[in-house]
Short mmCIF file of N, CA and C in Angstrom, two decimals:
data_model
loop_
_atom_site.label_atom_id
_atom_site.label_comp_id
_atom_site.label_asym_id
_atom_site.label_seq_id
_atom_site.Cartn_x
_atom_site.Cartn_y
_atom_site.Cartn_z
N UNK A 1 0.84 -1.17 0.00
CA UNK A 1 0.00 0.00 0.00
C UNK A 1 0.89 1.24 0.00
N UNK A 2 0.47 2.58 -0.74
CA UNK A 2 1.64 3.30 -0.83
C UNK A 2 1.63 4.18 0.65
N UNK A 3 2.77 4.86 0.99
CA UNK A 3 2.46 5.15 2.12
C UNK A 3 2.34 6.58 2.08
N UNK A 4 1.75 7.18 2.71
CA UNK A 4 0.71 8.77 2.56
C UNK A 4 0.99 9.49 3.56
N UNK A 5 1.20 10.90 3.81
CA UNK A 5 1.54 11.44 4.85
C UNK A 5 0.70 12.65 4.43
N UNK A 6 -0.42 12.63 5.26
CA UNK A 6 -1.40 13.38 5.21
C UNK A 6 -1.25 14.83 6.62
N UNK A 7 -1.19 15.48 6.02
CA UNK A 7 -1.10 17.27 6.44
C UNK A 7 -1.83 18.06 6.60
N UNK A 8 -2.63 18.46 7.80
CA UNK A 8 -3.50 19.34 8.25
C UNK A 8 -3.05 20.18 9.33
N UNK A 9 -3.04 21.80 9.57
CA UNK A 9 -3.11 22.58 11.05
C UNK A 9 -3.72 22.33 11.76
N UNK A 10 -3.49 22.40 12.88
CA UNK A 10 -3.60 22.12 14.35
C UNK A 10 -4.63 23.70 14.69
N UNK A 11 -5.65 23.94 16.13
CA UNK A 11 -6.43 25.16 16.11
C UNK A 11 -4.95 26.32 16.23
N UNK A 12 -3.79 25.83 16.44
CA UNK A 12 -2.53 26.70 17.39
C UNK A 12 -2.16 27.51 15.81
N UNK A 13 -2.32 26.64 14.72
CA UNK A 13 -1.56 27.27 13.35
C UNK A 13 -0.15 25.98 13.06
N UNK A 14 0.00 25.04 13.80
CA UNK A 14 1.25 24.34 14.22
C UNK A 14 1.12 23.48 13.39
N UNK A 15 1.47 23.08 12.52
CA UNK A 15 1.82 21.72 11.53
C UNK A 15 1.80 20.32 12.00
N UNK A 16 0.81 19.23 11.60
CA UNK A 16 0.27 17.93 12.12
C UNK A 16 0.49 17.09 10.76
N UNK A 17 1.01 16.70 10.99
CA UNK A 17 1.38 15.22 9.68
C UNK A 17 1.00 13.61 10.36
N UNK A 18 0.11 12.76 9.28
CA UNK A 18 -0.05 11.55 10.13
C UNK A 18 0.61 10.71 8.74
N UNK A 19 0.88 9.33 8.99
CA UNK A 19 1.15 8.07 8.13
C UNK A 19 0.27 7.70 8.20
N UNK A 20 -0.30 7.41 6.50
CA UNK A 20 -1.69 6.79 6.51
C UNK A 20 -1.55 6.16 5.59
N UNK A 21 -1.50 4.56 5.55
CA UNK A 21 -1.08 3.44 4.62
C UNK A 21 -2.27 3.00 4.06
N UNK A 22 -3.69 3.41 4.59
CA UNK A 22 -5.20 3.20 3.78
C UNK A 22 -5.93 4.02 3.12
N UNK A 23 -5.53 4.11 2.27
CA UNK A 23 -5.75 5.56 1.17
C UNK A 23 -5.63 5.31 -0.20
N UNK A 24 -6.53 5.67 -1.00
CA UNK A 24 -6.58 5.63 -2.29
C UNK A 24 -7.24 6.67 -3.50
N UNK A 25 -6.76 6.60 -4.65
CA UNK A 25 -7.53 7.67 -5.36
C UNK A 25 -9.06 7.23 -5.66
N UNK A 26 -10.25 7.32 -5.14
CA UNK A 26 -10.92 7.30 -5.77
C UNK A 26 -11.49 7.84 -6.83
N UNK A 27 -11.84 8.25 -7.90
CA UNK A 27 -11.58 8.94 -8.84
C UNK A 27 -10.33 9.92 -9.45
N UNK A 28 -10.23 10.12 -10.72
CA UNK A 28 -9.16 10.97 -10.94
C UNK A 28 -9.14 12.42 -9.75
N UNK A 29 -9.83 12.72 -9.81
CA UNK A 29 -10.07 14.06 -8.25
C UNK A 29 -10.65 13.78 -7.36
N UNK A 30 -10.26 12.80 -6.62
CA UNK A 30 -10.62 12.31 -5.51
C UNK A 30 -10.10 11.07 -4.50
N UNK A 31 -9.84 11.89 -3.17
CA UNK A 31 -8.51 10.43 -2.96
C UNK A 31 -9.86 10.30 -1.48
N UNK A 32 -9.56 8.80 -1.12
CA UNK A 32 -10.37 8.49 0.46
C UNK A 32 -9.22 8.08 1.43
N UNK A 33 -9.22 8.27 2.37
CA UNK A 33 -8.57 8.07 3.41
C UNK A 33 -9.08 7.08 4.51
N UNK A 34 -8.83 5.92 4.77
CA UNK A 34 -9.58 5.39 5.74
C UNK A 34 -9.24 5.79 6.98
N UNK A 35 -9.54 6.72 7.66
CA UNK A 35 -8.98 7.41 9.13
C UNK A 35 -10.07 7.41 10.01
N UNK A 36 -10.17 6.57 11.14
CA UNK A 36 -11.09 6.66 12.34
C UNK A 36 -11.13 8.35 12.64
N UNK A 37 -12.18 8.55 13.42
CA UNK A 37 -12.16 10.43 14.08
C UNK A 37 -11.75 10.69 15.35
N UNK A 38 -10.83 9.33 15.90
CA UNK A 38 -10.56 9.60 16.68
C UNK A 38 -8.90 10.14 16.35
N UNK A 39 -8.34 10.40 15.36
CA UNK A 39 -7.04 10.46 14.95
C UNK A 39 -7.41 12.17 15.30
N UNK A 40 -6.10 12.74 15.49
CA UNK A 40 -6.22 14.40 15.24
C UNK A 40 -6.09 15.09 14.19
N UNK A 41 -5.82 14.21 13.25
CA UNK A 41 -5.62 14.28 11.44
C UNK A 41 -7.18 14.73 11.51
N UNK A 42 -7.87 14.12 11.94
CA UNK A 42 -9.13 13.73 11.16
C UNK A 42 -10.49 15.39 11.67
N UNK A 43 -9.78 15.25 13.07
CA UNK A 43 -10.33 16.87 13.93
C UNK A 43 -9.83 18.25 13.11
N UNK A 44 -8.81 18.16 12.54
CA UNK A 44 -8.11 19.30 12.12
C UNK A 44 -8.75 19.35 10.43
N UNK A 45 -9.00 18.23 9.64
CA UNK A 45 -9.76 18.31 8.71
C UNK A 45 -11.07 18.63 8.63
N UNK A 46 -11.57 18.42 9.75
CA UNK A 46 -13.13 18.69 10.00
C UNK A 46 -13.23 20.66 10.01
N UNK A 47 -12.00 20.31 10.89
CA UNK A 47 -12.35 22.21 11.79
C UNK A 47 -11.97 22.98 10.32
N UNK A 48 -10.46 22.51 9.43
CA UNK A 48 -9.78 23.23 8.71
C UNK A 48 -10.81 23.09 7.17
N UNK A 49 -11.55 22.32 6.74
CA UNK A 49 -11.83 21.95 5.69
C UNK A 49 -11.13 21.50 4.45
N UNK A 50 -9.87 21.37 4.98
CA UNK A 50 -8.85 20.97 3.77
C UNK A 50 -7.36 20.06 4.35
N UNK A 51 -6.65 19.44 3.81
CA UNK A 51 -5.65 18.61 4.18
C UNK A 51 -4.98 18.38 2.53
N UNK A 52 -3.58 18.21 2.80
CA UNK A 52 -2.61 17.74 2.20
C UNK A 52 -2.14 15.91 2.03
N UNK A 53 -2.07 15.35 0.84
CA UNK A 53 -1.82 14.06 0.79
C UNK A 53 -0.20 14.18 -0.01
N UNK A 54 1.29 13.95 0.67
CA UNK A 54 2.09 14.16 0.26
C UNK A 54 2.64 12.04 -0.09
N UNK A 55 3.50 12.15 -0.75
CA UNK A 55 3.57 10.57 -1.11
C UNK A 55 5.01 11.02 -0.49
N UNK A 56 5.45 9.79 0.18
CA UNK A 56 6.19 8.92 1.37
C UNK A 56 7.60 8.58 0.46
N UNK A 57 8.51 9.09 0.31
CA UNK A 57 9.92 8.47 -0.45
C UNK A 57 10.90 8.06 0.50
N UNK A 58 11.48 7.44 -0.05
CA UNK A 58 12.98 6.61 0.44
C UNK A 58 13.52 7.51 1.25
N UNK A 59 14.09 8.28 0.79
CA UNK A 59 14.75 9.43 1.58
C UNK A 59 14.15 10.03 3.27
N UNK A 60 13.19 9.58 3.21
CA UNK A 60 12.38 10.12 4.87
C UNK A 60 11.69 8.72 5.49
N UNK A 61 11.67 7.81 4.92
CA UNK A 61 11.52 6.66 5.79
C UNK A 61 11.66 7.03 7.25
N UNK A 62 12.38 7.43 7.81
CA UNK A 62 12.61 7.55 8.91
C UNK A 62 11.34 8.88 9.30
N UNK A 63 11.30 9.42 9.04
CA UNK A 63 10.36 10.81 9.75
C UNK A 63 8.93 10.34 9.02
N UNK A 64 8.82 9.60 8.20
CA UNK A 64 7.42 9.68 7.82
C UNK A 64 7.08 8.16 8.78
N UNK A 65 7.81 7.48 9.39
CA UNK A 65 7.53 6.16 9.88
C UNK A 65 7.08 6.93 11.31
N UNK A 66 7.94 8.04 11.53
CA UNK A 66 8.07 8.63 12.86
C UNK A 66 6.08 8.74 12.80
N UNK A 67 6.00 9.72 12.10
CA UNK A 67 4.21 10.19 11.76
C UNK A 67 3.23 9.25 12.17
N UNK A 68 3.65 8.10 11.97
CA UNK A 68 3.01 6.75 12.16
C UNK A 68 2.84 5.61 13.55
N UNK A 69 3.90 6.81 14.27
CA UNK A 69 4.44 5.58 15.44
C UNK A 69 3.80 6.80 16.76
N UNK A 70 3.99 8.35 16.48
CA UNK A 70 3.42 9.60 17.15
C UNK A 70 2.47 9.89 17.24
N UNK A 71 1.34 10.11 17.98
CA UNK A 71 -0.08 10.61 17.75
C UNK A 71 0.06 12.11 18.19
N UNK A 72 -0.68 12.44 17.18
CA UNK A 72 -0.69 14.07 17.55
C UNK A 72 -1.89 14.49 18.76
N UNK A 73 -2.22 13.84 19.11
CA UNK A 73 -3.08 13.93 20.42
C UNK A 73 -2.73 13.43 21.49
N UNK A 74 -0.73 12.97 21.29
CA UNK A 74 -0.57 13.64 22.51
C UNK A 74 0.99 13.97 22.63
N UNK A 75 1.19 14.27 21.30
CA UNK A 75 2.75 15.13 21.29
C UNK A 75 1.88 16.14 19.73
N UNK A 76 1.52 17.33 20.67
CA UNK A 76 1.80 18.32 19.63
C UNK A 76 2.50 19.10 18.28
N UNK A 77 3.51 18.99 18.92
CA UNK A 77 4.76 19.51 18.34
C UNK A 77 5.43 18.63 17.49
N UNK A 78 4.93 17.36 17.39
CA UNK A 78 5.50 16.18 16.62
C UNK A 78 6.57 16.69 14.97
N UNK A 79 5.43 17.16 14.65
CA UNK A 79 6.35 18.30 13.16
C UNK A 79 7.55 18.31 13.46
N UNK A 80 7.51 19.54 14.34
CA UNK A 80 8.74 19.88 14.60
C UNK A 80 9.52 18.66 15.06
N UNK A 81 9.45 18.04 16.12
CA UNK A 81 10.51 17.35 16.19
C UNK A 81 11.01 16.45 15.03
N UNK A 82 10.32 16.42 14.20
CA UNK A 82 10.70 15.46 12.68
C UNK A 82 12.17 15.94 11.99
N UNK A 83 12.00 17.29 12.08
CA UNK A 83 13.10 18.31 11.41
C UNK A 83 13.07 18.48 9.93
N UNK A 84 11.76 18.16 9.39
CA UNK A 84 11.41 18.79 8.70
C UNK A 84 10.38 20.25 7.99
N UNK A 85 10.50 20.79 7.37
CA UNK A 85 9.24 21.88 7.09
C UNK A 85 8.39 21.71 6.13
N UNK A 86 7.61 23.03 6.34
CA UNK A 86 6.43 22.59 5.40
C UNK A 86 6.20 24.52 5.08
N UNK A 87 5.47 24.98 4.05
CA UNK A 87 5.21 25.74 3.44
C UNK A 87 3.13 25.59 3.40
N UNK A 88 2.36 26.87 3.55
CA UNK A 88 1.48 26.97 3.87
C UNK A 88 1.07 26.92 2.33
N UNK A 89 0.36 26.37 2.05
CA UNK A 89 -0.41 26.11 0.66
C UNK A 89 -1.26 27.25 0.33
N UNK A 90 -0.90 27.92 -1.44
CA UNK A 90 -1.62 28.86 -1.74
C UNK A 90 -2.90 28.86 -1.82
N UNK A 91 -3.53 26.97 -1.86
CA UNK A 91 -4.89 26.70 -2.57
C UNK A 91 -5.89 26.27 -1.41
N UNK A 92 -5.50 25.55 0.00
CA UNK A 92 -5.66 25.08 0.51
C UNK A 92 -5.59 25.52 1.77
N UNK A 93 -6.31 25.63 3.28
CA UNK A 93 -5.41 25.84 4.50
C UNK A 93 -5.12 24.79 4.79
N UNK A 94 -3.83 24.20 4.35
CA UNK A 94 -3.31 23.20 4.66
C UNK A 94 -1.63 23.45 4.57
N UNK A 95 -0.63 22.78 5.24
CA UNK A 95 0.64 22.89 4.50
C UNK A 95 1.08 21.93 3.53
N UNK A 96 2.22 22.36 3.20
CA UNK A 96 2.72 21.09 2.17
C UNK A 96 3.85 21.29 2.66
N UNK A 97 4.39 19.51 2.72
CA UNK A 97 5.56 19.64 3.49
C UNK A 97 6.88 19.36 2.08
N UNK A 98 7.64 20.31 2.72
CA UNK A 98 8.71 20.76 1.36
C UNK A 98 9.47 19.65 0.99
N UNK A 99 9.69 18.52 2.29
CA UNK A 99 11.33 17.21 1.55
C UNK A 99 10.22 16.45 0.60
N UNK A 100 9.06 16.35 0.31
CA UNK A 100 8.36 14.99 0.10
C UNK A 100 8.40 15.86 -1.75
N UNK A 101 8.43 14.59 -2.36
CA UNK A 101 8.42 15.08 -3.67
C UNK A 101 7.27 15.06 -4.43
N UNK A 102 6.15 14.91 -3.87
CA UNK A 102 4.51 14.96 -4.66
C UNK A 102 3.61 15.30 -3.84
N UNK A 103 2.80 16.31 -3.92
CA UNK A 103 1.57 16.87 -2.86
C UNK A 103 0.64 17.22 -3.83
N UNK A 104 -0.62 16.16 -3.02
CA UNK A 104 -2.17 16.49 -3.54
C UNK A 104 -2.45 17.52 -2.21
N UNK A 105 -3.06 18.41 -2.48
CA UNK A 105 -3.72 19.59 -2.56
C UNK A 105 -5.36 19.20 -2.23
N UNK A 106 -5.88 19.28 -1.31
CA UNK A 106 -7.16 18.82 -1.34
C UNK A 106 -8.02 19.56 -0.45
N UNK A 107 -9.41 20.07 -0.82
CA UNK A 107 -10.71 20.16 0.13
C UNK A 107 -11.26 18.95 0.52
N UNK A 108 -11.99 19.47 1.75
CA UNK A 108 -12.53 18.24 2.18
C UNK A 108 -14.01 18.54 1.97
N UNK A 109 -14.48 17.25 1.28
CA UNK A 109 -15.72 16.87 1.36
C UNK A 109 -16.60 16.47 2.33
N UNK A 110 -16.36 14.89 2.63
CA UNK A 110 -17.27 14.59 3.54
C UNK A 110 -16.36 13.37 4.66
N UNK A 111 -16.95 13.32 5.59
CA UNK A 111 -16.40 11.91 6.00
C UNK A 111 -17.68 11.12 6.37
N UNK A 112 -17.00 9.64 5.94
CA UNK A 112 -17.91 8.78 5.84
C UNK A 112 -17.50 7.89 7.28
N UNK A 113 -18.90 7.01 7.41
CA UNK A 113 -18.46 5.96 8.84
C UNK A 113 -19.52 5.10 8.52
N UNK A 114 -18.76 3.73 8.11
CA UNK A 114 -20.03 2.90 7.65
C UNK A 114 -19.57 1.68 8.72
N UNK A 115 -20.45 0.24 8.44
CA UNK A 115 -20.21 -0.70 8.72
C UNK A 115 -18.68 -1.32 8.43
N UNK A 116 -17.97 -0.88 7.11
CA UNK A 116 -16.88 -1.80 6.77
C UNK A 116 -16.11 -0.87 6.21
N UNK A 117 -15.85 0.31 7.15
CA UNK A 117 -15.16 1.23 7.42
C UNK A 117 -15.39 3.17 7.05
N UNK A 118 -14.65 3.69 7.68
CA UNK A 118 -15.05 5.17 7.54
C UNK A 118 -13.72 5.88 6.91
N UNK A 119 -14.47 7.30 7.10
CA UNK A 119 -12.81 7.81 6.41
C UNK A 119 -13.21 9.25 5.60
N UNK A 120 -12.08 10.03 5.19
CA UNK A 120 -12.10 11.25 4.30
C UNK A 120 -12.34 10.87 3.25
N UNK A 121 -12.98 11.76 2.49
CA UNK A 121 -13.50 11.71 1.32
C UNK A 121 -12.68 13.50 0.80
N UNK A 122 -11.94 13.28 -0.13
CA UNK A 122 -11.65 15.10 -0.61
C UNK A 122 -11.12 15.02 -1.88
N UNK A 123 -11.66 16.27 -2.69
CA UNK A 123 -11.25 16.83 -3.86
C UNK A 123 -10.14 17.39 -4.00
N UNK A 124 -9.50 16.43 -4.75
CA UNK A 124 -7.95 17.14 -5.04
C UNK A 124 -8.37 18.35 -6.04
N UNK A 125 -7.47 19.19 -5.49
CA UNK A 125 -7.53 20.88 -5.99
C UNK A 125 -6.15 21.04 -6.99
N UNK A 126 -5.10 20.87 -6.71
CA UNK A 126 -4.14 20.99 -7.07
C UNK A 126 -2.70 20.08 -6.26
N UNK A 127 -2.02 19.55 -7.43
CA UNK A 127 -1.21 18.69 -7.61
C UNK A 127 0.13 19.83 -7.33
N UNK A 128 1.76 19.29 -6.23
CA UNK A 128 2.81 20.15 -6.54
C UNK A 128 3.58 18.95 -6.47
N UNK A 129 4.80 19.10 -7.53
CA UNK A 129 5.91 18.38 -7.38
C UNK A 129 6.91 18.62 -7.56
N UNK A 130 8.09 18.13 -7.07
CA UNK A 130 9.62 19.14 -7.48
C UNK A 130 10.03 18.52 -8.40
N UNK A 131 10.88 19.07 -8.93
CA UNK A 131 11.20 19.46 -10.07
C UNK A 131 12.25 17.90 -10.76
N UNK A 132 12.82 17.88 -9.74
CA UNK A 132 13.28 16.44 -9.92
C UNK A 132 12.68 15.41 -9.98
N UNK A 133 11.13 15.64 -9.98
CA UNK A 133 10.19 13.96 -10.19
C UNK A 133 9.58 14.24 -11.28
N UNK A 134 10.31 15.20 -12.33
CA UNK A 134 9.24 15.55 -13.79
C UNK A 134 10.02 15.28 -14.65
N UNK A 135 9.22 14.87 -15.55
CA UNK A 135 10.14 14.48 -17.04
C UNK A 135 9.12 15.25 -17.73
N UNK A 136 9.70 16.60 -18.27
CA UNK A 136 8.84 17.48 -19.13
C UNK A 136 7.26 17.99 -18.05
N UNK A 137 6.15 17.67 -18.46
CA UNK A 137 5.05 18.90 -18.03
C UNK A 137 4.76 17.21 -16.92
N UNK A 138 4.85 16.18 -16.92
CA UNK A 138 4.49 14.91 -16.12
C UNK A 138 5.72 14.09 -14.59
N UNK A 139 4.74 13.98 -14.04
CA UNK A 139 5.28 13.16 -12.81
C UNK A 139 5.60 11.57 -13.47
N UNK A 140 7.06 11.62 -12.78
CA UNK A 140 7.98 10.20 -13.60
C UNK A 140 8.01 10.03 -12.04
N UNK A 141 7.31 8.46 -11.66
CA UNK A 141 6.95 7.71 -10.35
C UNK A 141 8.17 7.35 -10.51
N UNK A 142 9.03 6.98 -11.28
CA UNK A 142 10.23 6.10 -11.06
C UNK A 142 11.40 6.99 -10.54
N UNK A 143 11.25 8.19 -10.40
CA UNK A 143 11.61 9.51 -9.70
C UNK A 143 11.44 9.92 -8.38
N UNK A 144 10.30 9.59 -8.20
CA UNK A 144 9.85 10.20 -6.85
C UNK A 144 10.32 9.09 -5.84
N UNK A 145 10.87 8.16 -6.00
CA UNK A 145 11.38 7.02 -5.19
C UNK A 145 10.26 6.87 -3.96
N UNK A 146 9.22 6.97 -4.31
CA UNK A 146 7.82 6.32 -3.55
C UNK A 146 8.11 5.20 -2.57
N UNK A 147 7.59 5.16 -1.00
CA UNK A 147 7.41 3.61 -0.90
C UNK A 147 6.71 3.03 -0.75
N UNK A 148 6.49 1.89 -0.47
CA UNK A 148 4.77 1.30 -0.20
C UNK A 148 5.12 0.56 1.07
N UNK A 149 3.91 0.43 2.06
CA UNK A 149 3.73 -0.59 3.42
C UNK A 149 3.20 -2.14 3.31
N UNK A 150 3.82 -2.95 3.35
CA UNK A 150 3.63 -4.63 3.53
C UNK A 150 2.93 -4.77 4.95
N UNK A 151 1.54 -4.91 5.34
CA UNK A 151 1.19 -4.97 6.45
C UNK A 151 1.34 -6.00 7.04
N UNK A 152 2.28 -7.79 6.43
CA UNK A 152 2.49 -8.54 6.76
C UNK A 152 3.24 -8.92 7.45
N UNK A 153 4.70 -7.87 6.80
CA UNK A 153 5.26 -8.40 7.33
C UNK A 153 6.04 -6.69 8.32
N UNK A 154 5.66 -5.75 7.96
CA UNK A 154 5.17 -4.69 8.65
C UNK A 154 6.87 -4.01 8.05
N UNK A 155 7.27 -3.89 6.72
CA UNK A 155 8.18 -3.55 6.28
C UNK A 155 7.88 -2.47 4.97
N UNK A 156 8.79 -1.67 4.65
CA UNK A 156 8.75 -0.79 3.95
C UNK A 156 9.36 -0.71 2.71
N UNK A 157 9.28 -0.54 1.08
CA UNK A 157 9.64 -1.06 0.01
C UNK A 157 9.71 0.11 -0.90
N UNK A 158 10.74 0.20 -1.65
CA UNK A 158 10.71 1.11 -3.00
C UNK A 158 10.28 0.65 -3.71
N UNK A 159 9.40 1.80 -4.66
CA UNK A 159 8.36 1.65 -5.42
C UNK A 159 8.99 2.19 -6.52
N UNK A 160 10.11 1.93 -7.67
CA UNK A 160 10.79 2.27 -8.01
C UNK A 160 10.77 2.27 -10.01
N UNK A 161 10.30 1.15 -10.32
CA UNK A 161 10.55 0.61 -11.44
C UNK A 161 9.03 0.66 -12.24
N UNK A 162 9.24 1.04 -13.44
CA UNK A 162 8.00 0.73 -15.00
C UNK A 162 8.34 -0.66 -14.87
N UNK A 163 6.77 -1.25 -14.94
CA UNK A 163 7.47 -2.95 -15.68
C UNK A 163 6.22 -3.14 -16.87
N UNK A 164 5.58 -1.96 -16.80
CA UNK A 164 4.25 -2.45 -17.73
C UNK A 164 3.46 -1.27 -18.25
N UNK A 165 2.69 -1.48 -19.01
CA UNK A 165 1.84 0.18 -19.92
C UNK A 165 0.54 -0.66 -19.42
N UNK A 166 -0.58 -0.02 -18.38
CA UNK A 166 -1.95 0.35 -18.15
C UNK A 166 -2.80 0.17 -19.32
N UNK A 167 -3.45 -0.42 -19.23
CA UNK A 167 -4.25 -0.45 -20.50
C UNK A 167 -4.15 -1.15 -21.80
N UNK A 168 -2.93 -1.59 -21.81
CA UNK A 168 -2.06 -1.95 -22.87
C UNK A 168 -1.82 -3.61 -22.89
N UNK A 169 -1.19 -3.86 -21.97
CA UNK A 169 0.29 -4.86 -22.07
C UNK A 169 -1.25 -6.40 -22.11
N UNK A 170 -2.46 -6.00 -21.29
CA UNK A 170 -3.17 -7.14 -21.45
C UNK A 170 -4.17 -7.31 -22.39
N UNK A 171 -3.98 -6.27 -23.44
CA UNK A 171 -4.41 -6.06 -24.63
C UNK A 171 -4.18 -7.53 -25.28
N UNK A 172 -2.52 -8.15 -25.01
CA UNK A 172 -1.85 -8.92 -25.91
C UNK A 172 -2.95 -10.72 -25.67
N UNK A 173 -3.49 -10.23 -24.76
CA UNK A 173 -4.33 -11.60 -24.52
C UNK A 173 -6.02 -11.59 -25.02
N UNK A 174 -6.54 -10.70 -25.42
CA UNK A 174 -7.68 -10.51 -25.63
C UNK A 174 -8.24 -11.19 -26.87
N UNK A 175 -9.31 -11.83 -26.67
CA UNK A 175 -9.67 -12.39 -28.36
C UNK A 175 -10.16 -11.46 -29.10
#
């Protein structure tokens, strides 16, 4: 599962980042988050109406695992101690945190709480990425050195390599 480091303010103005390994795009503009409301991710999206979905690379393993292991309900300041920053988003009240190399940009819609699970629901607004994960006007994944979470065996993996064209490659089997 890829791993997500989702970004919302705190009521203080203080920067809150969580690891959130249950998340997906549902539609092209639209990602879900499976996050209970008891998380402080999930309070700060409610109050703020908007949150940041930044994708998880090699390079921060360590501080984005941190996000995951910290609850912000009951170390505040968690951000900071990461030692990383973040930049207040032009589109969004949300930040975007600057080491991560891809940030969805998102309002929040709704949150859902069903029988077989709950969670954010939000409209991606706008997409940022640095400059080093583009090949021309597009995001090259084999760039952003992405990782994904094995909940099996509770280990962490680069997401690194093309091995196939979408749409395509099972074309070659079709009658």
């Amino acid at each position: 599962m890829p791993v997500l480091m989702v970004a919302t303010y705190n009521e203080d103005g203080s920067v809150n980042v969580m690891n959130a390994a249950w998340g997906t795009m549902q539609e092209r503009d639209t990602v879900a988050l499976n996050l209970t409301e008891t998380h402080k991710t999930v309070k700060n999206i409610k109050a703020r109406g908007a949150f940041t979905v930044s994708i998880a690379d090699a390079a921060h393993v360590v501080e984005a695992d941190y996000f995951g292991v910290e609850s912000g309900n009951k170390v505040p300041d968690k951000f900071k101690n990461s030692g990383l920053t973040a930049t207040k988003s032009e589109i969004v009240d949300a930040p975007v945190i600057n080491e991560f190399p891809l940030c969805l940009e998102c309002e929040f819609i709704e949150y859902q709480d069903g029988k077989y699970g709950c969670g954010v629901i939000g409209k991606v607004v706008n997409v940022t990425a640095d400059e080093k994960v583009m090949d021309g006007d597009k995001v090259d994944l084999s760039l952003v050195n992405a990782i994904a979470f094995d909940p099996y065996t509770h280990g962490y993996y680069k997401v690194a390599e093309r091995v196939g064209e979408a749409f395509k490659d099972g074309m070659q089997l079709k009658r």
